[in-house]
mmCIF file with all atom_site columns, C-alpha atoms in Angstrom:
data_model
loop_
_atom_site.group_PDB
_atom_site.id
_atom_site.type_symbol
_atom_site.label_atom_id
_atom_site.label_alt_id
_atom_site.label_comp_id
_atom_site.label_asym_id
_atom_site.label_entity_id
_atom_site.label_seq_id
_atom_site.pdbx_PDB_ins_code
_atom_site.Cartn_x
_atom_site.Cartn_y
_atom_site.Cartn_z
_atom_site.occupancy
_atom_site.B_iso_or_equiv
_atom_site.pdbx_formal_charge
_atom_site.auth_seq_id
_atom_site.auth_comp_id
_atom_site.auth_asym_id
_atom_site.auth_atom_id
_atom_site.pdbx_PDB_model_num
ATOM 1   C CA . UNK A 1 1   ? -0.792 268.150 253.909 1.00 60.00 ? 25  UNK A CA 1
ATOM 2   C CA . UNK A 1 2   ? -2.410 269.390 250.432 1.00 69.00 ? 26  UNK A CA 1
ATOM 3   C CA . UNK A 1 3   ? -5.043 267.361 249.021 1.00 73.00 ? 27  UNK A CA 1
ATOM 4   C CA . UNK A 1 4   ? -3.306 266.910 246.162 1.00 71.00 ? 28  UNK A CA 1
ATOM 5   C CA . UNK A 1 5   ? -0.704 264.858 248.026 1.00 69.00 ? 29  UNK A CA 1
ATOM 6   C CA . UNK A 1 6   ? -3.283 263.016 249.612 1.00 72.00 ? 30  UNK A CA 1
ATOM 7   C CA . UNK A 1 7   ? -4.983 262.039 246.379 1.00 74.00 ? 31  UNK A CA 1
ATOM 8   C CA . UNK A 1 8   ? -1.259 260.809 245.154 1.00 69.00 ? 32  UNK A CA 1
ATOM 9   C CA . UNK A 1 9   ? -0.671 258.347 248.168 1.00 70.00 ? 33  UNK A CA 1
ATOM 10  C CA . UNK A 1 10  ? -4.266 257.020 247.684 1.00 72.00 ? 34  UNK A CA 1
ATOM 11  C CA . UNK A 1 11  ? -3.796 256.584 243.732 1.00 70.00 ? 35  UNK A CA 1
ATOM 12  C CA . UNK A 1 12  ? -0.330 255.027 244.864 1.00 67.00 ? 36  UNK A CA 1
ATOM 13  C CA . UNK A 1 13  ? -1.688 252.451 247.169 1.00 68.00 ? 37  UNK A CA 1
ATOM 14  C CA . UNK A 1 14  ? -4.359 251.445 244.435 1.00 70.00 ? 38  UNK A CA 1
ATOM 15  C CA . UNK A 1 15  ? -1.844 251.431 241.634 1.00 65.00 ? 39  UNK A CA 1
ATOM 16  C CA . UNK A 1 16  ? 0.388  248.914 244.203 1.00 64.00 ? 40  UNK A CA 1
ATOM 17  C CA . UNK A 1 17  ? -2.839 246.622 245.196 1.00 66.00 ? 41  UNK A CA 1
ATOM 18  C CA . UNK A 1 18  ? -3.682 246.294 241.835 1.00 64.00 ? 42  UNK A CA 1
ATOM 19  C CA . UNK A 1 19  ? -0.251 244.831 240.965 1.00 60.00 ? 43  UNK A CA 1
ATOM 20  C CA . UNK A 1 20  ? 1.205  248.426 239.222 1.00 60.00 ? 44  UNK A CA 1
ATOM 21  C CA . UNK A 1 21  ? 3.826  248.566 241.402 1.00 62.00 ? 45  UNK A CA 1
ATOM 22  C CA . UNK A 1 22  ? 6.214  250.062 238.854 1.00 65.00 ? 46  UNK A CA 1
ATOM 23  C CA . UNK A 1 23  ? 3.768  252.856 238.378 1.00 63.00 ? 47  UNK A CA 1
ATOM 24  C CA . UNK A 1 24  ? 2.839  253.068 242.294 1.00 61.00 ? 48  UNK A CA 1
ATOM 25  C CA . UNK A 1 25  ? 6.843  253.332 242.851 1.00 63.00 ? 49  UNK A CA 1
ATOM 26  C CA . UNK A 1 26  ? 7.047  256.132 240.548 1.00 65.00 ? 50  UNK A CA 1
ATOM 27  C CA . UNK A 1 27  ? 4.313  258.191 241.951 1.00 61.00 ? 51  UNK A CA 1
ATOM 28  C CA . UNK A 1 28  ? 5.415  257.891 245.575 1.00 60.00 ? 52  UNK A CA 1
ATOM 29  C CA . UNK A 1 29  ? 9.039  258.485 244.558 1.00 61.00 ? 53  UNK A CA 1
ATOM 30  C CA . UNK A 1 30  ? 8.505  261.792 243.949 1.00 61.00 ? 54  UNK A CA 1
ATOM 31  C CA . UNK A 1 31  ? 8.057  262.684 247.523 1.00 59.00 ? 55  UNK A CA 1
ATOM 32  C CA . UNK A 1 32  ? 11.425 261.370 248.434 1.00 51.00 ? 56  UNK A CA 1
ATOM 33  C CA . UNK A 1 33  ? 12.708 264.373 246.725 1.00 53.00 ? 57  UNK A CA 1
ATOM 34  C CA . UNK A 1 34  ? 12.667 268.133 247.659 1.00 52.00 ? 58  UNK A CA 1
ATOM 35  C CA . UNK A 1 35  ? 10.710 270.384 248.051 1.00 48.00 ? 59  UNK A CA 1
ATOM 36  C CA . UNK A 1 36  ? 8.337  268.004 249.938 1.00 55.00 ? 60  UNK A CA 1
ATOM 37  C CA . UNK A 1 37  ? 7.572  268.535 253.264 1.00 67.00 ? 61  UNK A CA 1
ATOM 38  C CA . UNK A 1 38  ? 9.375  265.693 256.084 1.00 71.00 ? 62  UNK A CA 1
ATOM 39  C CA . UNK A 1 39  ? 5.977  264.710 256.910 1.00 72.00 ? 63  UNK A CA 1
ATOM 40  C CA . UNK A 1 40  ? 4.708  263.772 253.164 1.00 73.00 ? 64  UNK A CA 1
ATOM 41  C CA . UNK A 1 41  ? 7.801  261.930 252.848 1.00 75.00 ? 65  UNK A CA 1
ATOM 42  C CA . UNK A 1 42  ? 6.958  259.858 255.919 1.00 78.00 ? 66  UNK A CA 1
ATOM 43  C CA . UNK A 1 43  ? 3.935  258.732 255.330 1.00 77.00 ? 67  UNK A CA 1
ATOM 44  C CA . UNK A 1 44  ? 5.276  258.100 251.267 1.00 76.00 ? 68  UNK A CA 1
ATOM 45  C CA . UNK A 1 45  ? 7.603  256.055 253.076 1.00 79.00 ? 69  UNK A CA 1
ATOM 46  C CA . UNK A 1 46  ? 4.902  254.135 255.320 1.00 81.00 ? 70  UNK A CA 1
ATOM 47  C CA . UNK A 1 47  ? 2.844  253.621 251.972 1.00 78.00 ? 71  UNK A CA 1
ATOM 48  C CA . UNK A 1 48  ? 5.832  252.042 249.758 1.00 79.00 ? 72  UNK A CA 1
ATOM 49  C CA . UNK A 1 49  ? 6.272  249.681 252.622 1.00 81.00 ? 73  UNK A CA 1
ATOM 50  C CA . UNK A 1 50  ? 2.367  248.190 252.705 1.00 79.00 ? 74  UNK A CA 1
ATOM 51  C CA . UNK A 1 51  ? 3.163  247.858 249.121 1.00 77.00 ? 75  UNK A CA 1
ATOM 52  C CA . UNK A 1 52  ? 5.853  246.028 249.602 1.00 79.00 ? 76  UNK A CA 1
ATOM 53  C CA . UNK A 1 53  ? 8.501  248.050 247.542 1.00 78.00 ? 77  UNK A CA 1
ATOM 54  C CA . UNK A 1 54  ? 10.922 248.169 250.567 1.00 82.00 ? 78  UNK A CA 1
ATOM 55  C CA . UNK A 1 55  ? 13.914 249.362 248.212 1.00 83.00 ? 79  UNK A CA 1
ATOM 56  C CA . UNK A 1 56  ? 12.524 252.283 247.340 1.00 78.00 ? 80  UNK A CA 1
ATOM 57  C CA . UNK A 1 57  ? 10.963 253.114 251.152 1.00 80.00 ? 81  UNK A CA 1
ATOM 58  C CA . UNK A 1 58  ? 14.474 252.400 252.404 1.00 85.00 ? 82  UNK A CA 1
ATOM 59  C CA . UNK A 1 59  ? 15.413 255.326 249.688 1.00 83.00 ? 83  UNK A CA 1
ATOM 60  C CA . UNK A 1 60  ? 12.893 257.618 250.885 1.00 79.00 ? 84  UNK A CA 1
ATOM 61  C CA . UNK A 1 61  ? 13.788 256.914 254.442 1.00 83.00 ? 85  UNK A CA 1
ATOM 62  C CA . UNK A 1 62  ? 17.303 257.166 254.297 1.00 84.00 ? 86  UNK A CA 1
ATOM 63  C CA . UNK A 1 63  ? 16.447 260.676 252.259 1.00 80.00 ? 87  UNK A CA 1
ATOM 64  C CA . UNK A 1 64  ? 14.187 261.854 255.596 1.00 77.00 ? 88  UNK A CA 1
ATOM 65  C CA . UNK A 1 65  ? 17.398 260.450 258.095 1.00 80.00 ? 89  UNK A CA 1
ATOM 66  C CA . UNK A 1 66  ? 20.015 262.138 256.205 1.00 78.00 ? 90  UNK A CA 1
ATOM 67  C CA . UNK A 1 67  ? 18.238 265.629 256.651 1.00 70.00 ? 91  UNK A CA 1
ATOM 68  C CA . UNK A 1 68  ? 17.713 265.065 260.295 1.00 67.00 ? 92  UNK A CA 1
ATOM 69  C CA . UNK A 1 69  ? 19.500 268.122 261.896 1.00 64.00 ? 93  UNK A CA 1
ATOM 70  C CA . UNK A 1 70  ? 17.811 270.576 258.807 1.00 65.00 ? 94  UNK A CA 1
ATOM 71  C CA . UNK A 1 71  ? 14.470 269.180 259.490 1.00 64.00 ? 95  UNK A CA 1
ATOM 72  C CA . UNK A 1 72  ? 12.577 271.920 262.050 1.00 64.00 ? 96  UNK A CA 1
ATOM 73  C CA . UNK A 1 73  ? 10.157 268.504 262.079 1.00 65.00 ? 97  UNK A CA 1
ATOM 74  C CA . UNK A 1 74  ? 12.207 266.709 264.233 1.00 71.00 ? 98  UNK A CA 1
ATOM 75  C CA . UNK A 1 75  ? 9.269  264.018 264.974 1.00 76.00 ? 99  UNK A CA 1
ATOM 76  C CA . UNK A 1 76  ? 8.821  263.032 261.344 1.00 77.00 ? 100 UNK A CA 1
ATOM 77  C CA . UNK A 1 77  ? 12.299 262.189 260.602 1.00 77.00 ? 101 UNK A CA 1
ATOM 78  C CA . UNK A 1 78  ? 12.939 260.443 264.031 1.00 83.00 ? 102 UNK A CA 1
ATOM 79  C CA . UNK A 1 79  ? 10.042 258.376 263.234 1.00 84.00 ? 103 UNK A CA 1
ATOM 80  C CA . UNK A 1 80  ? 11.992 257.038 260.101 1.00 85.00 ? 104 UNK A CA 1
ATOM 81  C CA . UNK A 1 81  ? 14.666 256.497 262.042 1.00 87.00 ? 105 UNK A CA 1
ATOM 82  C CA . UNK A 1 82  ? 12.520 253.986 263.805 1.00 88.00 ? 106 UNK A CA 1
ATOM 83  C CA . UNK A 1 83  ? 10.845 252.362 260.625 1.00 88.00 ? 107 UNK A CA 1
ATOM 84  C CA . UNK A 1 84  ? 14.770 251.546 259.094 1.00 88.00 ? 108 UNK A CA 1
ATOM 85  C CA . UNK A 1 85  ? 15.644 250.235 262.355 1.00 89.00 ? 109 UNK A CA 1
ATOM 86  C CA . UNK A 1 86  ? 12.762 248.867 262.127 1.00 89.00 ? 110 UNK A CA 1
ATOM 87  C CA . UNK A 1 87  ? 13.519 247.424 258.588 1.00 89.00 ? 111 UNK A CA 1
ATOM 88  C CA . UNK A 1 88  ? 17.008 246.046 259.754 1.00 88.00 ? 112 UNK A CA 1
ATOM 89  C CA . UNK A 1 89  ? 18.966 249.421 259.298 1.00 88.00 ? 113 UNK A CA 1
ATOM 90  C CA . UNK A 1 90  ? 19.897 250.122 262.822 1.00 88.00 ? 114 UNK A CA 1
ATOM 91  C CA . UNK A 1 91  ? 23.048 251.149 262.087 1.00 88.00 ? 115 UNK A CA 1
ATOM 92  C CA . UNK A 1 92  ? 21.953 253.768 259.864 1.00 86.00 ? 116 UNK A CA 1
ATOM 93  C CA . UNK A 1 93  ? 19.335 254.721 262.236 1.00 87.00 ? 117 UNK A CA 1
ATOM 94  C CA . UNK A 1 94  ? 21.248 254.845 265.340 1.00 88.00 ? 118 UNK A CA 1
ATOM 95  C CA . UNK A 1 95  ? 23.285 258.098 264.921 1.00 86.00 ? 119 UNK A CA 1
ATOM 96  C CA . UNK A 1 96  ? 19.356 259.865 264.898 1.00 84.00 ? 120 UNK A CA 1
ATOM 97  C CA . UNK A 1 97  ? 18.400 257.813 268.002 1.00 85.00 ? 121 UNK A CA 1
ATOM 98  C CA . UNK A 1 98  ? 21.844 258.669 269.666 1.00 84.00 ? 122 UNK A CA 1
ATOM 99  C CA . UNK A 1 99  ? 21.525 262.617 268.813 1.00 82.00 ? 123 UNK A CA 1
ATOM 100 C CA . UNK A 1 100 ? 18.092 262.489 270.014 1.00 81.00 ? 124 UNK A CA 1
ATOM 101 C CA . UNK A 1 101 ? 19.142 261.263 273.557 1.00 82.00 ? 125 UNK A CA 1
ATOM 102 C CA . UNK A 1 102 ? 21.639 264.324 274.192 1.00 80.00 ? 126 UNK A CA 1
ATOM 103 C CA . UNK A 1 103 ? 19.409 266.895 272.966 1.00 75.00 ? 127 UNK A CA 1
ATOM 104 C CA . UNK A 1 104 ? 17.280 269.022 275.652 1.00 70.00 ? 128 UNK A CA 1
ATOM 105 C CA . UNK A 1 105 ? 13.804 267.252 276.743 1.00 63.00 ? 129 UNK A CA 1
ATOM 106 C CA . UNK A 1 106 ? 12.086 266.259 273.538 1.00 67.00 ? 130 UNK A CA 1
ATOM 107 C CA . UNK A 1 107 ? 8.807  263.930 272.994 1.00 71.00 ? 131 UNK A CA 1
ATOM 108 C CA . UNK A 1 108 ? 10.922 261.754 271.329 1.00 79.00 ? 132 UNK A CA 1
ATOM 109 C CA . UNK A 1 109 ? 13.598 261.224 273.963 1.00 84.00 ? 133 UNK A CA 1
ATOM 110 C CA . UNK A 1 110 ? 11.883 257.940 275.240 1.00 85.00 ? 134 UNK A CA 1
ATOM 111 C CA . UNK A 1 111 ? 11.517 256.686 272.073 1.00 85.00 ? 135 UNK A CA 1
ATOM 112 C CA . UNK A 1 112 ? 14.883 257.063 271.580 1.00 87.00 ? 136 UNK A CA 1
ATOM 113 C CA . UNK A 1 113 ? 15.689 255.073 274.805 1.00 90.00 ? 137 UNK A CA 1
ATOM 114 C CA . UNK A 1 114 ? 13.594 252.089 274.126 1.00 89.00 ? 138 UNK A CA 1
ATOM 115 C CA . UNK A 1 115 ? 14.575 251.939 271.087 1.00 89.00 ? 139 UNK A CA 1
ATOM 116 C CA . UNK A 1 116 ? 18.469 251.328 271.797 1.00 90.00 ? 140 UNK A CA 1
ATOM 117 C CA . UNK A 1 117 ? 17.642 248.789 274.302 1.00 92.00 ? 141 UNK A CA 1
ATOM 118 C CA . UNK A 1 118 ? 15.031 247.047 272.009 1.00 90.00 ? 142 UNK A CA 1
ATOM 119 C CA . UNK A 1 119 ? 17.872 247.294 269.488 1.00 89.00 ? 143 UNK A CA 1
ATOM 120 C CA . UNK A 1 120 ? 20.812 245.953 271.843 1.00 88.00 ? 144 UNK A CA 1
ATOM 121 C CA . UNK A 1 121 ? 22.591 249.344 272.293 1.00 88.00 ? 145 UNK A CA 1
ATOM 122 C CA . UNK A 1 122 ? 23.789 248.413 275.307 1.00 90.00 ? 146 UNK A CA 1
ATOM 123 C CA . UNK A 1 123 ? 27.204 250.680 275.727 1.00 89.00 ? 147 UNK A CA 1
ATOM 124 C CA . UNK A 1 124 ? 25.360 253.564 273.777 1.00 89.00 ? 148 UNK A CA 1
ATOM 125 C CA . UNK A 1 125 ? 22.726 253.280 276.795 1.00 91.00 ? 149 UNK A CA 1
ATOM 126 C CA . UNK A 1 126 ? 25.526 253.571 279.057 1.00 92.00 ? 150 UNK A CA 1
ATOM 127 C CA . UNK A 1 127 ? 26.989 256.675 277.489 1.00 91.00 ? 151 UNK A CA 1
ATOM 128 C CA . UNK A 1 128 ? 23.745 258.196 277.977 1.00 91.00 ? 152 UNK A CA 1
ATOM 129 C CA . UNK A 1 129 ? 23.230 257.185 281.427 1.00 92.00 ? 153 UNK A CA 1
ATOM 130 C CA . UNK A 1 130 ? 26.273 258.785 283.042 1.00 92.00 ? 154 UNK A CA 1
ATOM 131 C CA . UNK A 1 131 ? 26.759 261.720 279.733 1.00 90.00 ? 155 UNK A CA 1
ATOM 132 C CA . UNK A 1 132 ? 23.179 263.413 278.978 1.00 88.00 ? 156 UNK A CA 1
ATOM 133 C CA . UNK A 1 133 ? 22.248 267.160 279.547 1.00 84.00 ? 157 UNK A CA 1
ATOM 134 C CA . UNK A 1 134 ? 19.023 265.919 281.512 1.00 86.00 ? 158 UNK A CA 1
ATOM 135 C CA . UNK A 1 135 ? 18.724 264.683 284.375 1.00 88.00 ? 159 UNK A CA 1
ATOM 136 C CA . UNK A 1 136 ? 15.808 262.816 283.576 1.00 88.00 ? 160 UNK A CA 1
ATOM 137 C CA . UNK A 1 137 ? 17.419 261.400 280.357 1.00 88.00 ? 161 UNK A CA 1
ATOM 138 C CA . UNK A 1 138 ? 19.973 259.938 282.484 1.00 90.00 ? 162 UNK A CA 1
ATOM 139 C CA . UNK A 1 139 ? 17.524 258.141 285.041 1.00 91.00 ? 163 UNK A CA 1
ATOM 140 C CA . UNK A 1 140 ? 15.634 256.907 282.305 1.00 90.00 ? 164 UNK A CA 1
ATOM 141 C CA . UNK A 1 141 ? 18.564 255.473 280.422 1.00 91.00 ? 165 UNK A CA 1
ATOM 142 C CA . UNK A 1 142 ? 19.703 253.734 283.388 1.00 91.00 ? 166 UNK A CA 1
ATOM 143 C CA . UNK A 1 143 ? 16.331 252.458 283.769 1.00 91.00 ? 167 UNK A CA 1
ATOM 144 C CA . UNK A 1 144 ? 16.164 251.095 280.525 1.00 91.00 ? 168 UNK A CA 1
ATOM 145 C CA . UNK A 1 145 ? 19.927 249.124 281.520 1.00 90.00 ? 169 UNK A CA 1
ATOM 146 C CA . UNK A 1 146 ? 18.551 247.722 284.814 1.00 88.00 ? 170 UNK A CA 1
ATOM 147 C CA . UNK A 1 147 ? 15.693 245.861 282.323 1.00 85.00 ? 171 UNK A CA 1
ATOM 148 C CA . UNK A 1 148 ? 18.633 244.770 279.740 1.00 72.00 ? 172 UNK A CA 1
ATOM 149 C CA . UNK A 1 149 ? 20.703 241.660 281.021 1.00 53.00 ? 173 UNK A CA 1
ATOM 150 C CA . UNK A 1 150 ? 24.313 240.904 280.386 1.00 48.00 ? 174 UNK A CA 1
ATOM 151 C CA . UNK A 1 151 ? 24.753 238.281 278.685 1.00 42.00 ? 175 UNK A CA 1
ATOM 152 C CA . UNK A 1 152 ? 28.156 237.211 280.086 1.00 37.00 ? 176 UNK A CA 1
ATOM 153 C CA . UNK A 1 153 ? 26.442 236.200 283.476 1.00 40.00 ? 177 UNK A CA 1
ATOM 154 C CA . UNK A 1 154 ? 23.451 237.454 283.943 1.00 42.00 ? 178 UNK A CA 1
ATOM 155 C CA . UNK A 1 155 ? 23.172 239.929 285.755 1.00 43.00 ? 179 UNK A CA 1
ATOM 156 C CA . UNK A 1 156 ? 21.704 243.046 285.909 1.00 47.00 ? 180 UNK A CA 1
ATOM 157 C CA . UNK A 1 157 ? 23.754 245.808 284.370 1.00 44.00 ? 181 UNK A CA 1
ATOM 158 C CA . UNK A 1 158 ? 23.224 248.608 286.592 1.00 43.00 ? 182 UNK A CA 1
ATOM 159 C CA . UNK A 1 159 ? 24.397 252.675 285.390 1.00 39.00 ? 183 UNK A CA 1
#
């Protein structure tokens, strides 16, 4: 990341504690748009939120999630998959999380996992269970539904 950028979150977050949020909003908006790299707009993203301007993050996130299969950053844009999840989105954010679970071994595969049974995915944990390329996707997916419980009568859902 340039040190310009740098210097623009940092003047952004002091603009936004000192109660400039219009102007803090402005700055960090401009990193929602290309040609900024994924990463810049991730951490824009993480920056509007300690200000509290969750519109515009949401913007900037939803921005970072729409380019998800362009992005050769794949860990970025996941990761805002997570934060709008995170910020009551899921359903935006699941289509990244459910792409991420068929794709070949990945770092962010077991994020991906945890995050639909944190989220209540329950039949999108199945899919992936008995449908995913790996092997090891699978076991861990039907790891992740021996943990969940049905709700119906609890019991275990097993794979």
């Amino acid at each position: 990341m340039s040190y310009v950028a740098i210097q623009q979150i940092k003047q952004a977050e002091v603009l936004g504690k000192d109660g400039h949020l219009i102007a803090a909003e402005s700055i960090l908006d401009v990193f929602g748009r290309p040609p900024h790299s994924w990463v810049i707009r991730l951490i824009a993203a993480q920056a509007l939120i300690r200000l509290g301007l969750r519109e515009t993050a949401v913007q900037v996130l939803r921005m970072l999630t729409g380019e998800y299969l362009l992005s050769p950053y794949r860990l970025p844009v996941f990761r805002a998959a997570i934060m709008l999840a995170e910020l009551g989105f899921v359903d935006e954010a699941l289509p990244i999380l459910w792409h991420q679970c068929f794709q070949p071994r990945h770092c962010c595969t077991s994020n991906a996992i945890e995050a639909l049974a944190r989220y209540g995915q329950t039949s999108a944990l199945r899919h992936v269970a008995t449908e995913a390329v790996s092997p090891w996707t699978r076991t861990e997916a039907s790891g992740a539904l021996s943990q969940e419980r049905d709700g119906r009568d609890g019991v275990a859902t097993l794979a």
